[in-house]
mmCIF file of C-alpha atoms in Angstrom:
data_model
loop_
_atom_site.group_PDB
_atom_site.id
_atom_site.type_symbol
_atom_site.label_atom_id
_atom_site.label_comp_id
_atom_site.label_asym_id
_atom_site.label_seq_id
_atom_site.Cartn_x
_atom_site.Cartn_y
_atom_site.Cartn_z
ATOM 1 C CA MET A 173 14.305 -4.072 -19.806
ATOM 2 C CA ALA A 174 14.264 -1.125 -17.422
ATOM 3 C CA GLU A 175 11.730 -1.198 -14.603
ATOM 4 C CA LYS A 176 8.932 1.365 -14.730
ATOM 5 C CA MET A 177 9.530 4.234 -12.306
ATOM 6 C CA ILE A 178 6.435 4.779 -10.162
ATOM 7 C CA SER A 179 5.507 7.802 -8.065
ATOM 8 C CA ILE A 180 5.843 7.882 -4.297
ATOM 9 C CA ASP A 181 2.050 7.995 -3.980
ATOM 10 C CA GLU A 182 1.776 4.854 -6.096
ATOM 11 C CA ALA A 183 4.418 3.130 -3.984
ATOM 12 C CA LEU A 184 2.648 4.098 -0.768
ATOM 13 C CA GLN A 185 -0.641 2.732 -2.087
ATOM 14 C CA ILE A 186 1.039 -0.547 -3.045
ATOM 15 C CA VAL A 187 2.376 -0.798 0.503
ATOM 16 C CA ARG A 188 -1.070 -0.122 1.999
ATOM 17 C CA ASN A 189 -2.667 -2.744 -0.235
ATOM 18 C CA ASN A 190 -0.148 -5.358 0.886
ATOM 19 C CA ALA A 191 0.101 -4.713 4.614
ATOM 20 C CA GLU A 192 -2.466 -6.567 6.709
ATOM 21 C CA VAL A 193 -2.770 -6.636 10.485
ATOM 22 C CA LEU A 194 -0.584 -9.432 11.831
ATOM 23 C CA GLY A 195 -2.758 -10.394 14.784
ATOM 24 C CA ILE A 196 -4.279 -9.196 18.052
ATOM 25 C CA GLU A 197 -2.910 -9.442 21.580
ATOM 26 C CA SER A 198 -3.848 -8.151 25.020
ATOM 27 C CA VAL A 199 -1.536 -5.801 26.892
ATOM 28 C CA GLY A 200 -1.699 -3.976 30.188
ATOM 29 C CA MET A 201 -2.728 -0.346 30.116
ATOM 30 C CA PRO A 202 0.772 1.025 30.936
ATOM 31 C CA GLU A 203 2.238 -0.849 27.947
ATOM 32 C CA ALA A 204 -0.446 0.293 25.494
ATOM 33 C CA THR A 205 1.149 3.615 24.509
ATOM 34 C CA GLY A 206 2.148 3.559 20.846
ATOM 35 C CA ARG A 207 -0.069 0.560 20.106
ATOM 36 C CA VAL A 208 -3.228 0.462 17.981
ATOM 37 C CA LEU A 209 -6.535 -0.424 19.623
ATOM 38 C CA ALA A 210 -8.205 -3.547 18.246
ATOM 39 C CA GLU A 211 -11.465 -2.982 20.142
ATOM 40 C CA ASP A 212 -13.913 -0.217 20.938
ATOM 41 C CA VAL A 213 -13.747 0.982 24.543
ATOM 42 C CA PHE A 214 -16.870 2.007 26.468
ATOM 43 C CA SER A 215 -17.200 3.838 29.761
ATOM 44 C CA ASP A 216 -18.523 1.966 32.780
ATOM 45 C CA VAL A 217 -19.147 5.207 34.696
ATOM 46 C CA ASN A 218 -20.323 8.767 34.278
ATOM 47 C CA MET A 219 -17.467 11.276 34.169
ATOM 48 C CA PRO A 220 -17.573 13.166 36.367
ATOM 49 C CA PRO A 221 -19.588 10.739 38.539
ATOM 50 C CA PHE A 222 -21.235 13.621 40.418
ATOM 51 C CA ASN A 223 -21.590 17.385 40.182
ATOM 52 C CA LYS A 224 -18.117 18.500 41.263
ATOM 53 C CA SER A 225 -16.513 21.797 42.079
ATOM 54 C CA ALA A 226 -14.134 23.147 39.450
ATOM 55 C CA MET A 227 -12.182 25.198 42.017
ATOM 56 C CA ASP A 228 -11.605 25.982 45.673
ATOM 57 C CA GLY A 229 -14.307 28.324 46.921
ATOM 58 C CA TYR A 230 -17.789 28.474 48.388
ATOM 59 C CA ALA A 231 -20.941 26.775 47.086
ATOM 60 C CA CYS A 232 -24.277 28.528 47.465
ATOM 61 C CA ARG A 233 -27.454 29.536 45.639
ATOM 62 C CA LYS A 234 -27.126 32.253 42.999
ATOM 63 C CA GLU A 235 -30.079 34.125 44.448
ATOM 64 C CA ASP A 236 -28.147 34.670 47.712
ATOM 65 C CA LEU A 237 -25.017 36.255 46.256
ATOM 66 C CA SER A 238 -25.925 39.801 47.231
ATOM 67 C CA GLY A 239 -25.795 39.405 51.020
ATOM 68 C CA SER A 240 -23.650 37.864 53.729
ATOM 69 C CA LEU A 241 -23.750 34.077 54.021
ATOM 70 C CA LYS A 242 -23.383 31.675 56.915
ATOM 71 C CA VAL A 243 -20.747 28.966 56.337
ATOM 72 C CA LEU A 244 -22.268 25.605 57.299
ATOM 73 C CA GLY A 245 -19.079 23.578 56.987
ATOM 74 C CA GLU A 246 -16.482 22.288 54.590
ATOM 75 C CA ILE A 247 -16.408 19.612 51.859
ATOM 76 C CA PRO A 248 -12.900 18.403 51.007
ATOM 77 C CA ALA A 249 -12.142 16.435 47.844
ATOM 78 C CA GLY A 250 -12.689 12.714 48.327
ATOM 79 C CA SER A 251 -15.503 13.068 50.861
ATOM 80 C CA PHE A 252 -19.224 12.865 50.254
ATOM 81 C CA GLN A 253 -20.634 14.972 53.059
ATOM 82 C CA THR A 254 -24.239 16.007 52.601
ATOM 83 C CA PHE A 255 -25.320 19.549 53.230
ATOM 84 C CA THR A 256 -28.670 21.152 52.549
ATOM 85 C CA ILE A 257 -28.009 24.762 51.717
ATOM 86 C CA GLY A 258 -30.840 27.103 52.520
ATOM 87 C CA GLN A 259 -31.410 30.824 52.143
ATOM 88 C CA GLY A 260 -28.398 32.865 53.249
ATOM 89 C CA GLU A 261 -26.156 29.808 53.605
ATOM 90 C CA CYS A 262 -23.080 28.387 51.879
ATOM 91 C CA VAL A 263 -20.451 25.680 52.297
ATOM 92 C CA LYS A 264 -16.702 25.866 51.837
ATOM 93 C CA ILE A 265 -15.669 23.459 49.078
ATOM 94 C CA MET A 266 -12.455 22.167 47.496
ATOM 95 C CA THR A 267 -11.637 21.448 43.855
ATOM 96 C CA GLY A 268 -13.027 18.055 42.852
ATOM 97 C CA ALA A 269 -15.411 17.778 45.798
ATOM 98 C CA PRO A 270 -19.119 16.969 45.248
ATOM 99 C CA VAL A 271 -21.375 20.018 45.145
ATOM 100 C CA PRO A 272 -24.525 19.850 47.322
ATOM 101 C CA GLU A 273 -27.706 19.435 45.262
ATOM 102 C CA SER A 274 -29.177 22.633 46.643
ATOM 103 C CA ALA A 275 -26.201 24.730 45.420
ATOM 104 C CA ASP A 276 -26.028 26.006 41.847
ATOM 105 C CA VAL A 277 -22.814 28.051 41.882
ATOM 106 C CA VAL A 278 -19.281 27.946 43.308
ATOM 107 C CA ILE A 279 -17.522 31.268 43.819
ATOM 108 C CA MET A 280 -13.724 31.079 43.925
ATOM 109 C CA LYS A 281 -12.214 31.889 47.292
ATOM 110 C CA GLU A 282 -10.308 34.861 45.844
ATOM 111 C CA TYR A 283 -13.682 36.594 45.351
ATOM 112 C CA VAL A 284 -14.727 36.193 48.987
ATOM 113 C CA GLU A 285 -14.376 38.450 52.041
ATOM 114 C CA ILE A 286 -14.344 36.623 55.386
ATOM 115 C CA LEU A 287 -16.492 38.557 57.861
ATOM 116 C CA ASP A 288 -15.975 36.306 60.910
ATOM 117 C CA ASN A 289 -15.426 32.629 61.700
ATOM 118 C CA ASP A 290 -18.603 31.469 60.001
ATOM 119 C CA HIS A 291 -19.774 34.309 57.783
ATOM 120 C CA ILE A 292 -18.594 35.541 54.382
ATOM 121 C CA ARG A 293 -19.737 37.751 51.599
ATOM 122 C CA TYR A 294 -18.900 37.772 47.904
ATOM 123 C CA THR A 295 -16.924 40.701 46.551
ATOM 124 C CA LYS A 296 -17.024 39.584 42.935
ATOM 125 C CA THR A 297 -18.761 36.967 40.813
ATOM 126 C CA SER A 298 -18.022 35.365 37.464
ATOM 127 C CA GLY A 299 -20.304 34.307 34.651
ATOM 128 C CA SER A 300 -19.533 30.629 35.180
ATOM 129 C CA SER A 301 -21.141 28.333 37.716
ATOM 130 C CA ASN A 302 -17.760 26.638 38.261
ATOM 131 C CA ILE A 303 -19.545 23.308 38.565
ATOM 132 C CA CYS A 304 -18.681 20.291 36.400
ATOM 133 C CA LEU A 305 -21.987 18.510 35.901
ATOM 134 C CA LEU A 306 -22.470 14.772 36.311
ATOM 135 C CA GLY A 307 -21.680 13.007 33.022
ATOM 136 C CA GLU A 308 -20.881 16.194 31.098
ATOM 137 C CA ASP A 309 -17.560 14.733 29.907
ATOM 138 C CA VAL A 310 -18.619 11.109 29.385
ATOM 139 C CA GLN A 311 -21.819 9.257 30.187
ATOM 140 C CA LYS A 312 -21.964 5.637 31.268
ATOM 141 C CA GLY A 313 -22.075 3.430 28.155
ATOM 142 C CA ASP A 314 -20.497 6.034 25.852
ATOM 143 C CA LYS A 315 -17.822 4.860 23.424
ATOM 144 C CA VAL A 316 -14.710 6.701 24.526
ATOM 145 C CA LEU A 317 -12.126 5.197 22.146
ATOM 146 C CA SER A 318 -12.552 3.459 18.794
ATOM 147 C CA ALA A 319 -10.740 0.481 17.337
ATOM 148 C CA GLY A 320 -7.918 1.745 15.139
ATOM 149 C CA THR A 321 -6.877 4.503 17.552
ATOM 150 C CA LEU A 322 -3.120 4.928 17.894
ATOM 151 C CA ILE A 323 -2.797 5.179 21.659
ATOM 152 C CA ARG A 324 -1.070 8.280 23.011
ATOM 153 C CA PRO A 325 -0.509 9.215 26.678
ATOM 154 C CA GLU A 326 -3.766 11.197 26.764
ATOM 155 C CA HIS A 327 -5.639 8.044 25.735
ATOM 156 C CA ILE A 328 -4.101 6.233 28.703
ATOM 157 C CA ALA A 329 -5.856 8.755 30.962
ATOM 158 C CA VAL A 330 -9.176 7.850 29.328
ATOM 159 C CA LEU A 331 -8.509 4.114 29.716
ATOM 160 C CA ALA A 332 -7.657 4.648 33.370
ATOM 161 C CA GLY A 333 -10.780 6.741 33.896
ATOM 162 C CA VAL A 334 -13.052 3.955 32.655
ATOM 163 C CA GLY A 335 -11.129 1.214 34.448
ATOM 164 C CA LYS A 336 -9.863 -0.460 31.276
ATOM 165 C CA THR A 337 -6.636 -1.893 32.655
ATOM 166 C CA THR A 338 -6.124 -4.438 29.847
ATOM 167 C CA VAL A 339 -6.771 -3.700 26.169
ATOM 168 C CA ASP A 340 -6.734 -5.636 22.920
ATOM 169 C CA VAL A 341 -4.231 -4.152 20.479
ATOM 170 C CA CYS A 342 -2.842 -5.061 17.075
ATOM 171 C CA ARG A 343 0.450 -6.905 17.239
ATOM 172 C CA ARG A 344 3.501 -4.871 16.328
ATOM 173 C CA PRO A 345 5.616 -6.264 13.490
ATOM 174 C CA LYS A 346 8.953 -7.770 14.457
ATOM 175 C CA VAL A 347 11.678 -6.301 12.276
ATOM 176 C CA ALA A 348 15.090 -7.643 11.316
ATOM 177 C CA VAL A 349 17.695 -5.128 10.137
ATOM 178 C CA MET A 350 20.592 -6.133 7.920
ATOM 179 C CA THR A 351 23.043 -4.357 5.648
ATOM 180 C CA THR A 352 24.620 -5.818 2.526
ATOM 181 C CA GLY A 353 28.107 -5.072 1.299
ATOM 182 C CA SER A 354 31.435 -6.897 1.331
ATOM 183 C CA GLU A 355 33.128 -3.543 1.912
ATOM 184 C CA LEU A 356 31.430 -3.068 5.296
ATOM 185 C CA VAL A 357 32.813 -3.689 8.766
ATOM 186 C CA GLU A 358 31.058 -3.130 12.083
ATOM 187 C CA PRO A 359 31.602 0.146 13.982
ATOM 188 C CA THR A 360 33.733 -1.737 16.519
ATOM 189 C CA GLU A 361 36.333 -2.506 13.842
ATOM 190 C CA LYS A 362 38.868 -0.250 12.165
ATOM 191 C CA PRO A 363 38.402 -0.302 8.375
ATOM 192 C CA SER A 364 41.199 -1.645 6.219
ATOM 193 C CA ALA A 365 41.921 -0.407 2.701
ATOM 194 C CA GLY A 366 38.711 -0.464 0.651
ATOM 195 C CA GLN A 367 36.461 -0.862 3.698
ATOM 196 C CA ILE A 368 34.034 1.455 5.499
ATOM 197 C CA ARG A 369 32.175 1.156 8.776
ATOM 198 C CA ASN A 370 28.545 0.090 8.704
ATOM 199 C CA SER A 371 26.537 3.208 9.567
ATOM 200 C CA ASN A 372 23.192 2.284 8.004
ATOM 201 C CA GLY A 373 22.535 -0.680 10.286
ATOM 202 C CA PRO A 374 22.835 1.238 13.569
ATOM 203 C CA GLN A 375 20.935 4.167 12.045
ATOM 204 C CA MET A 376 17.985 1.987 10.997
ATOM 205 C CA VAL A 377 17.930 0.182 14.348
ATOM 206 C CA ALA A 378 17.831 3.559 16.108
ATOM 207 C CA GLN A 379 14.991 4.790 13.883
ATOM 208 C CA LEU A 380 12.944 1.671 14.594
ATOM 209 C CA ARG A 381 13.554 1.807 18.328
ATOM 210 C CA SER A 382 12.472 5.437 18.384
ATOM 211 C CA MET A 383 9.153 4.156 16.961
ATOM 212 C CA ASN A 384 8.986 1.407 19.639
ATOM 213 C CA PHE A 385 9.132 -1.497 17.191
ATOM 214 C CA PRO A 386 10.756 -4.781 18.248
ATOM 215 C CA VAL A 387 13.974 -4.939 16.243
ATOM 216 C CA GLU A 388 16.666 -7.566 15.721
ATOM 217 C CA TYR A 389 20.002 -6.607 14.243
ATOM 218 C CA SER A 390 21.090 -9.315 11.794
ATOM 219 C CA GLY A 391 24.443 -7.797 10.933
ATOM 220 C CA ILE A 392 26.373 -7.402 7.686
ATOM 221 C CA VAL A 393 25.693 -9.675 4.716
ATOM 222 C CA GLU A 394 28.434 -10.459 2.216
ATOM 223 C CA ASP A 395 27.726 -9.588 -1.431
ATOM 224 C CA THR A 396 27.079 -13.140 -2.667
ATOM 225 C CA PRO A 397 23.783 -14.836 -3.579
ATOM 226 C CA GLU A 398 24.450 -17.613 -1.063
ATOM 227 C CA ALA A 399 25.127 -15.290 1.865
ATOM 228 C CA THR A 400 22.164 -13.081 0.949
ATOM 229 C CA GLN A 401 19.775 -16.035 0.756
ATOM 230 C CA LEU A 402 20.953 -17.549 4.040
ATOM 231 C CA ALA A 403 20.659 -14.227 5.886
ATOM 232 C CA ILE A 404 17.136 -13.595 4.592
ATOM 233 C CA GLN A 405 15.979 -17.146 5.385
ATOM 234 C CA ASN A 406 17.313 -16.929 8.937
ATOM 235 C CA ALA A 407 15.757 -13.511 9.537
ATOM 236 C CA LEU A 408 12.359 -14.727 8.318
ATOM 237 C CA LEU A 409 12.210 -17.411 11.015
ATOM 238 C CA GLU A 410 11.398 -14.973 13.832
ATOM 239 C CA ASN A 411 10.483 -11.721 12.076
ATOM 240 C CA ASP A 412 7.634 -10.285 10.030
ATOM 241 C CA VAL A 413 9.653 -7.651 8.178
ATOM 242 C CA ILE A 414 13.193 -7.571 6.874
ATOM 243 C CA LEU A 415 14.610 -4.097 6.493
ATOM 244 C CA LEU A 416 17.854 -4.101 4.564
ATOM 245 C CA SER A 417 20.082 -1.539 2.937
ATOM 246 C CA GLY A 418 22.127 -2.076 -0.205
ATOM 247 C CA GLY A 419 21.965 -4.797 -2.808
ATOM 248 C CA VAL A 420 18.674 -3.626 -4.323
ATOM 249 C CA SER A 421 19.865 -1.652 -7.368
ATOM 250 C CA VAL A 422 21.007 -2.973 -10.756
ATOM 251 C CA GLY A 423 24.715 -3.464 -10.102
ATOM 252 C CA ASP A 424 26.658 -6.665 -10.635
ATOM 253 C CA TYR A 425 26.661 -7.351 -6.884
ATOM 254 C CA ASP A 426 23.041 -6.422 -6.150
ATOM 255 C CA PHE A 427 21.608 -9.881 -5.468
ATOM 256 C CA VAL A 428 18.589 -9.095 -3.283
ATOM 257 C CA PRO A 429 15.898 -9.034 -6.030
ATOM 258 C CA GLN A 430 17.155 -12.311 -7.527
ATOM 259 C CA VAL A 431 17.279 -14.055 -4.138
ATOM 260 C CA LEU A 432 13.811 -12.862 -3.130
ATOM 261 C CA LYS A 433 12.315 -14.247 -6.329
ATOM 262 C CA GLU A 434 14.009 -17.595 -5.692
ATOM 263 C CA LEU A 435 12.510 -17.614 -2.186
ATOM 264 C CA GLY A 436 9.007 -17.108 -3.575
ATOM 265 C CA PHE A 437 8.547 -13.408 -2.892
ATOM 266 C CA THR A 438 6.547 -11.171 -5.194
ATOM 267 C CA ILE A 439 8.482 -7.994 -5.894
ATOM 268 C CA LEU A 440 5.994 -5.127 -5.928
ATOM 269 C CA THR A 441 8.209 -2.049 -6.315
ATOM 270 C CA THR A 442 11.817 -1.519 -7.365
ATOM 271 C CA VAL A 443 12.123 2.006 -8.772
ATOM 272 C CA MET A 444 10.453 5.159 -7.409
ATOM 273 C CA ALA A 445 10.448 8.707 -8.687
ATOM 274 C CA ALA A 446 12.095 9.742 -5.424
ATOM 275 C CA LYS A 447 15.311 11.497 -4.484
ATOM 276 C CA PRO A 448 16.993 10.138 -2.492
ATOM 277 C CA GLY A 449 15.760 6.567 -2.627
ATOM 278 C CA LYS A 450 15.104 5.866 -6.298
ATOM 279 C CA HIS A 451 15.991 2.180 -5.930
ATOM 280 C CA THR A 452 13.664 1.182 -3.087
ATOM 281 C CA LEU A 453 12.379 -2.376 -3.188
ATOM 282 C CA PHE A 454 9.222 -3.751 -1.585
ATOM 283 C CA ALA A 455 8.409 -7.460 -1.700
ATOM 284 C CA ARG A 456 5.869 -9.739 -0.063
ATOM 285 C CA LYS A 457 5.349 -13.438 0.533
ATOM 286 C CA GLY A 458 2.218 -14.142 2.562
ATOM 287 C CA LYS A 459 2.622 -12.311 5.860
ATOM 288 C CA LYS A 460 6.346 -11.742 5.362
ATOM 289 C CA HIS A 461 7.602 -8.443 3.942
ATOM 290 C CA VAL A 462 10.951 -7.155 2.744
ATOM 291 C CA LEU A 463 11.798 -3.489 2.350
ATOM 292 C CA GLY A 464 15.090 -2.953 0.549
ATOM 293 C CA LEU A 465 16.585 0.508 0.855
ATOM 294 C CA PRO A 466 19.499 2.051 -1.051
ATOM 295 C CA GLY A 467 22.937 1.800 0.498
ATOM 296 C CA ASN A 468 23.599 5.518 0.892
ATOM 297 C CA PRO A 469 22.831 6.721 4.432
ATOM 298 C CA VAL A 470 20.566 9.671 3.580
ATOM 299 C CA SER A 471 18.591 7.473 1.165
ATOM 300 C CA SER A 472 18.049 4.736 3.727
ATOM 301 C CA TYR A 473 17.089 7.240 6.418
ATOM 302 C CA VAL A 474 14.605 9.131 4.252
ATOM 303 C CA GLN A 475 12.893 6.098 2.751
ATOM 304 C CA LEU A 476 12.553 4.402 6.122
ATOM 305 C CA GLU A 477 10.728 7.556 7.201
ATOM 306 C CA VAL A 478 8.574 7.670 4.046
ATOM 307 C CA ILE A 479 7.940 4.083 2.904
ATOM 308 C CA GLY A 480 9.095 2.140 5.960
ATOM 309 C CA LYS A 481 6.803 3.900 8.410
ATOM 310 C CA GLU A 482 3.836 3.418 6.075
ATOM 311 C CA LEU A 483 4.503 -0.327 5.967
ATOM 312 C CA LEU A 484 5.060 -0.771 9.694
ATOM 313 C CA TYR A 485 2.119 1.351 10.799
ATOM 314 C CA ASN A 486 -0.257 -0.433 8.419
ATOM 315 C CA LEU A 487 0.927 -3.822 9.661
ATOM 316 C CA MET A 488 -0.024 -2.798 13.190
ATOM 317 C CA GLY A 489 -3.475 -1.573 12.214
ATOM 318 C CA THR A 490 -3.259 2.100 11.313
ATOM 319 C CA SER A 491 -1.906 4.431 8.654
ATOM 320 C CA PHE A 492 1.024 6.781 8.945
ATOM 321 C CA THR A 493 0.282 10.469 8.461
ATOM 322 C CA PRO A 494 3.525 12.455 8.365
ATOM 323 C CA PHE A 495 3.604 15.751 10.219
ATOM 324 C CA ARG A 496 4.108 18.423 7.557
ATOM 325 C CA ILE A 497 4.021 22.188 7.827
ATOM 326 C CA LYS A 498 4.267 25.058 5.372
ATOM 327 C CA ALA A 499 7.114 27.527 5.756
ATOM 328 C CA ARG A 500 8.666 30.242 3.627
ATOM 329 C CA LEU A 501 11.943 29.635 1.822
ATOM 330 C CA ALA A 502 14.741 31.960 2.985
ATOM 331 C CA VAL A 503 16.676 31.815 -0.319
ATOM 332 C CA ASP A 504 16.108 30.966 -3.968
ATOM 333 C CA PHE A 505 16.272 27.264 -4.861
ATOM 334 C CA LYS A 506 17.085 25.637 -8.203
ATOM 335 C CA ARG A 507 17.663 22.080 -9.366
ATOM 336 C CA LYS A 508 18.674 20.640 -12.740
ATOM 337 C CA LYS A 509 16.214 17.739 -12.973
ATOM 338 C CA ASN A 510 12.627 17.810 -11.800
ATOM 339 C CA ASN A 511 11.425 14.288 -12.610
ATOM 340 C CA ARG A 512 11.643 13.010 -9.028
ATOM 341 C CA TYR A 513 9.982 13.972 -5.743
ATOM 342 C CA GLU A 514 12.876 15.223 -3.644
ATOM 343 C CA PHE A 515 13.458 15.333 0.100
ATOM 344 C CA LEU A 516 16.178 17.827 1.003
ATOM 345 C CA PRO A 517 17.759 18.229 4.476
ATOM 346 C CA VAL A 518 17.103 21.804 5.653
ATOM 347 C CA ILE A 519 16.886 23.962 8.751
ATOM 348 C CA ILE A 520 13.716 25.667 9.945
ATOM 349 C CA SER A 521 15.073 28.839 11.534
ATOM 350 C CA PRO A 522 13.761 30.342 14.805
ATOM 351 C CA PHE A 523 11.908 32.809 12.565
ATOM 352 C CA GLY A 524 10.072 29.983 10.781
ATOM 353 C CA GLU A 525 11.999 30.263 7.507
ATOM 354 C CA VAL A 526 13.500 27.340 5.598
ATOM 355 C CA GLU A 527 17.266 27.626 5.223
ATOM 356 C CA LEU A 528 19.301 25.400 2.912
ATOM 357 C CA LEU A 529 22.330 23.430 4.081
ATOM 358 C CA PRO A 530 25.492 22.335 2.276
ATOM 359 C CA TYR A 531 24.453 19.013 0.749
ATOM 360 C CA HIS A 532 26.524 16.794 -1.511
ATOM 361 C CA GLY A 533 23.979 14.068 -2.175
ATOM 362 C CA SER A 534 22.659 10.939 -0.510
ATOM 363 C CA ALA A 535 26.117 9.713 0.526
ATOM 364 C CA HIS A 536 26.625 12.853 2.641
ATOM 365 C CA ILE A 537 26.482 11.151 6.029
ATOM 366 C CA HIS A 538 26.661 14.416 8.013
ATOM 367 C CA ALA A 539 23.863 16.136 6.089
ATOM 368 C CA LEU A 540 21.090 15.081 8.440
ATOM 369 C CA THR A 541 22.938 15.936 11.652
ATOM 370 C CA GLY A 542 22.721 19.655 10.918
ATOM 371 C CA ALA A 543 19.130 19.503 9.673
ATOM 372 C CA ASN A 544 15.907 19.703 11.628
ATOM 373 C CA ALA A 545 13.538 19.091 8.710
ATOM 374 C CA LEU A 546 13.178 17.645 5.221
ATOM 375 C CA MET A 547 11.951 20.018 2.504
ATOM 376 C CA GLU A 548 9.669 18.429 -0.087
ATOM 377 C CA ILE A 549 10.086 19.371 -3.749
ATOM 378 C CA PRO A 550 7.347 17.896 -5.965
ATOM 379 C CA VAL A 551 7.863 16.435 -9.423
ATOM 380 C CA GLY A 552 7.851 19.150 -12.101
ATOM 381 C CA ILE A 553 9.250 21.896 -9.872
ATOM 382 C CA SER A 554 12.697 23.187 -10.888
ATOM 383 C CA GLU A 555 12.815 26.560 -9.134
ATOM 384 C CA ILE A 556 11.377 27.974 -5.925
ATOM 385 C CA SER A 557 11.784 31.673 -5.206
ATOM 386 C CA LYS A 558 12.732 33.198 -1.892
ATOM 387 C CA GLY A 559 9.589 33.855 0.149
ATOM 388 C CA GLU A 560 7.522 31.111 -1.474
ATOM 389 C CA SER A 561 5.964 28.499 0.793
ATOM 390 C CA VAL A 562 7.188 24.911 0.777
ATOM 391 C CA TYR A 563 6.184 21.794 2.679
ATOM 392 C CA VAL A 564 8.660 20.568 5.265
ATOM 393 C CA ARG A 565 8.686 17.547 7.563
ATOM 394 C CA PRO A 566 10.225 18.377 10.948
ATOM 395 C CA LEU A 567 12.672 15.702 12.087
#
């Protein structure tokens, strides 16, 4: 009996429902980029911790701007000199330095005329006080980052600012990559008659490393039930996820579904209304997960980006939101069948238009090298006219 073909949205929801956080660990702040916070972070200080100058210039009282002013001294950044500024007085001040309490404006030095060694006058003023007020960015005790935040470099600046040098984060899944196929040889070998080099394995490893996931390459698996079972069992010893290509369809030598069932896995998806990547398998046993991708290189690449990222990001405590933009199609597009959600390698031109590439199907190993985006074609759409907007995912 044929398996029911589910939509990509249904497959993604199944993945979300079956991907739980694997655990929590503490890491140093420099290593936290790309990890997901497992705790709320609060500030132990006001930011800024004092009224500070936003630029190099002179601090004074607004009411004295019309006349000449006596320069009492200078406040460099990093010092905390105290000056009491009275009528007709000012102090030279540097960016980041504390502003005297009696001053309520800083005029940038470019707007100042120096009259003599210790007198100036303002030639121009601005509408801003040019003073960053104590605690205007963050107040002591404020929550600055929430659990579930995917940490980017700008978050590291916040962690540093509040002195959070160690943070609790969700553990990243450890991933084993393997490829099935008796016809495959490693890239270091020259193929004999009937053989091809393994391109999917290195491609998937590279994709995972670009996402900063710990990855183990488990090599090529021969197309036999015994070899498939042994490879999966060994990979499960040290890894949370097995990512494999090939062996997941309905051919005579596609043994992965059978072996997974024998090992106690529940197979949750096998057929998606997706192109490429119709035969994409997702299985789970406790905290172990297997994602089986088709053997064609474009299929494995695309579905690792679509389904694989959703699984891996959810396992480390967040969801994956693909970056998609709308752009106009540069030419007319037609396809014969519209019953699958299609991802097509395309080019976004310098003018922001979507240009089509020569594409011979999911086995076209060079198709992605000339592309800089994937165009999305929803189910039910057979034709798209030149000038119409389409969704694309930049690569």
